[in-house]
Amino acid sequence: MTTCEWAYPLNAERGAPAYTGFIGTKTMKPVSVQIITYAPTIFYHCQHCELKFQEMGIGERLRRREAAEALPEDLAYEFQSVSDWVHGLLQRHGRRLRVDVLDAASIRGFLTSIRHRVGRYPAVIVDGRDKRIGLDFAALDPLIDRKVAAAVASQTVPASH
């Protein structure tokens, strides 16, 4: 096999590794992190009213007020903790993570809770297998770091020809 052949996708439609333009590497599958928690819900007005609110300069104020009042104080604190943790994860790992925050009160959040047998929130599911419940996100950091390191390590393909 010549060096050029490594630069093109090989059998990607059959699930074989897709190779990037860099010799000796393949595309990394990001580590999946699903977070089920109560999230603020904001309802919008019709498009006509929204446009008028923006023109009058009160649209942004309405959004901020609705977001602030969307959750009780304890759930708002939990959501802020989740948000801060997710921002830290994304700063550390960037595109190596796929983070999905699900509202526990949504249909998707409800179905995901049933699938993973979660009854309390916030719940974090890493790669569809490892599940943790509660606000102790520091305990999850080593698990996610290990998963990302393993994914990065498995990404490199020996460049032997």
Coordinates of C-alpha atoms in Angstrom, one line a residue:
M1 CA 0.0 0.0 0.0
T2 CA 1.4 3.4 -0.9
T3 CA 1.3 6.4 1.4
C4 CA -1.3 8.2 -0.7
E5 CA -3.9 5.4 -0.1
W6 CA -4.0 6.2 3.7
A7 CA -5.2 9.7 2.9
Y8 CA -8.6 8.6 1.6
P9 CA -11.7 7.1 3.3
L10 CA -11.6 3.3 3.1
N11 CA -14.9 1.4 3.2
A12 CA -16.5 4.1 5.4
E13 CA -20.0 2.9 4.3
R14 CA -19.3 -0.5 5.8
G15 CA -18.2 0.8 9.2
A16 CA -14.5 0.5 8.5
P17 CA -12.3 3.3 9.9
A18 CA -12.4 6.5 7.9
Y19 CA -8.9 7.9 7.5
T20 CA -8.2 11.7 7.5
G21 CA -5.7 13.5 5.4
F22 CA -3.0 12.8 8.0
I23 CA -1.0 9.7 7.4
G24 CA -1.2 7.2 10.3
T25 CA -4.4 8.6 11.9
K26 CA -8.1 7.9 11.7
T27 CA -11.1 10.0 12.7
M28 CA -11.8 9.8 16.5
K29 CA -15.3 9.1 17.6
P30 CA -16.1 11.7 20.4
V31 CA -16.9 10.5 23.9
S32 CA -20.6 10.8 24.5
V33 CA -21.8 12.6 27.7
Q34 CA -25.5 12.8 28.2
I35 CA -26.8 14.9 31.1
I36 CA -30.4 14.6 32.2
T37 CA -31.4 17.5 34.4
Y38 CA -34.2 20.0 34.9
A39 CA -33.5 22.8 32.5
P40 CA -35.2 26.2 32.1
T41 CA -38.0 26.3 29.6
I42 CA -38.7 29.5 27.8
F43 CA -41.8 30.0 25.6
Y44 CA -41.8 32.4 22.7
H45 CA -44.5 34.5 21.3
C46 CA -45.6 34.5 17.7
Q47 CA -43.1 35.7 15.2
H48 CA -44.9 39.0 14.7
C49 CA -45.0 39.8 18.5
E50 CA -41.3 38.7 18.9
L51 CA -40.3 41.1 16.1
K52 CA -42.2 44.0 17.7
F53 CA -40.6 43.2 21.1
Q54 CA -37.2 43.3 19.5
E55 CA -38.0 46.6 17.8
M56 CA -39.2 48.1 21.1
G57 CA -36.0 46.9 22.8
I58 CA -37.7 44.7 25.3
G59 CA -37.2 41.3 23.7
E60 CA -33.9 40.5 25.4
R61 CA -35.2 41.8 28.8
L62 CA -38.2 39.4 28.5
R63 CA -36.0 36.5 27.7
R64 CA -33.7 37.1 30.7
R65 CA -36.6 37.5 33.0
E66 CA -38.3 34.4 31.8
A67 CA -35.1 32.4 32.0
A68 CA -34.6 33.6 35.6
E69 CA -38.1 32.6 36.6
A70 CA -38.2 29.3 34.7
L71 CA -37.0 27.2 37.6
P72 CA -37.3 27.3 41.3
E73 CA -34.2 28.5 43.1
D74 CA -32.8 25.0 44.0
L75 CA -33.2 23.6 40.5
A76 CA -31.7 26.8 39.0
Y77 CA -28.7 26.3 41.3
E78 CA -28.4 22.7 40.0
F79 CA -28.7 23.8 36.4
Q80 CA -26.0 26.4 36.9
S81 CA -23.7 23.8 38.5
V82 CA -24.3 21.5 35.5
S83 CA -23.7 24.4 33.1
D84 CA -20.4 25.4 34.8
W85 CA -19.2 21.8 34.7
V86 CA -20.1 21.3 31.0
H87 CA -18.2 24.5 30.1
G88 CA -15.2 23.3 32.0
L89 CA -15.3 19.9 30.2
L90 CA -15.6 21.6 26.8
Q91 CA -12.7 23.8 27.6
R92 CA -10.5 20.8 28.5
H93 CA -11.6 18.4 25.8
G94 CA -13.3 20.4 23.1
R95 CA -14.4 18.3 20.1
R96 CA -13.3 15.1 21.7
L97 CA -16.6 15.2 23.6
R98 CA -20.2 15.2 22.4
V99 CA -22.3 16.7 25.2
D100 CA -26.1 16.4 25.2
V101 CA -28.1 18.2 27.9
L102 CA -31.6 16.8 28.1
D103 CA -34.4 18.4 30.1
A104 CA -35.8 15.8 32.5
A105 CA -39.3 17.1 31.9
S106 CA -39.1 16.7 28.1
I107 CA -40.2 13.6 26.2
R108 CA -36.7 12.8 25.1
G109 CA -35.4 13.3 28.7
F110 CA -38.2 11.1 30.1
L111 CA -37.5 8.3 27.5
T112 CA -33.7 8.5 28.1
S113 CA -34.4 8.3 31.9
I114 CA -36.5 5.1 31.4
R115 CA -33.9 3.6 29.1
H116 CA -31.1 4.1 31.6
R117 CA -33.3 3.6 34.7
V118 CA -32.7 7.0 36.1
G119 CA -35.2 8.4 38.6
R120 CA -33.2 11.2 40.2
Y121 CA -31.5 14.2 38.6
P122 CA -29.0 15.4 37.5
A123 CA -27.9 12.2 35.9
V124 CA -24.8 11.8 33.7
I125 CA -24.4 9.0 31.3
V126 CA -21.0 8.5 29.7
D127 CA -20.7 6.6 26.4
G128 CA -24.2 5.1 27.1
R129 CA -22.9 2.8 29.8
D130 CA -21.4 4.6 32.9
K131 CA -24.1 6.3 34.9
R132 CA -23.7 8.7 37.8
I133 CA -26.4 10.6 39.7
G134 CA -26.0 13.8 41.7
L135 CA -23.9 17.0 41.7
D136 CA -20.5 15.4 42.5
F137 CA -19.1 16.2 39.0
A138 CA -15.5 16.0 40.3
A139 CA -16.0 12.3 40.6
L140 CA -16.9 12.1 36.9
D141 CA -13.9 14.0 35.6
P142 CA -11.4 11.1 35.9
L143 CA -13.8 8.7 34.2
I144 CA -14.3 11.2 31.3
D145 CA -10.6 11.9 31.1
R146 CA -9.8 8.2 30.9
K147 CA -12.5 7.7 28.2
V148 CA -11.1 10.6 26.1
A149 CA -7.5 9.4 26.6
A150 CA -8.5 5.9 25.4
A151 CA -10.3 7.3 22.4
V152 CA -7.3 9.4 21.5
A153 CA -5.0 6.5 21.9
S154 CA -7.1 4.2 19.7
Q155 CA -7.2 6.9 17.1
T156 CA -3.6 6.4 16.0
V157 CA -3.0 3.8 13.4
P158 CA 0.5 2.5 12.9
A159 CA 2.0 4.0 9.7
S160 CA 3.7 0.7 8.6
H161 CA 3.4 -0.2 5.0

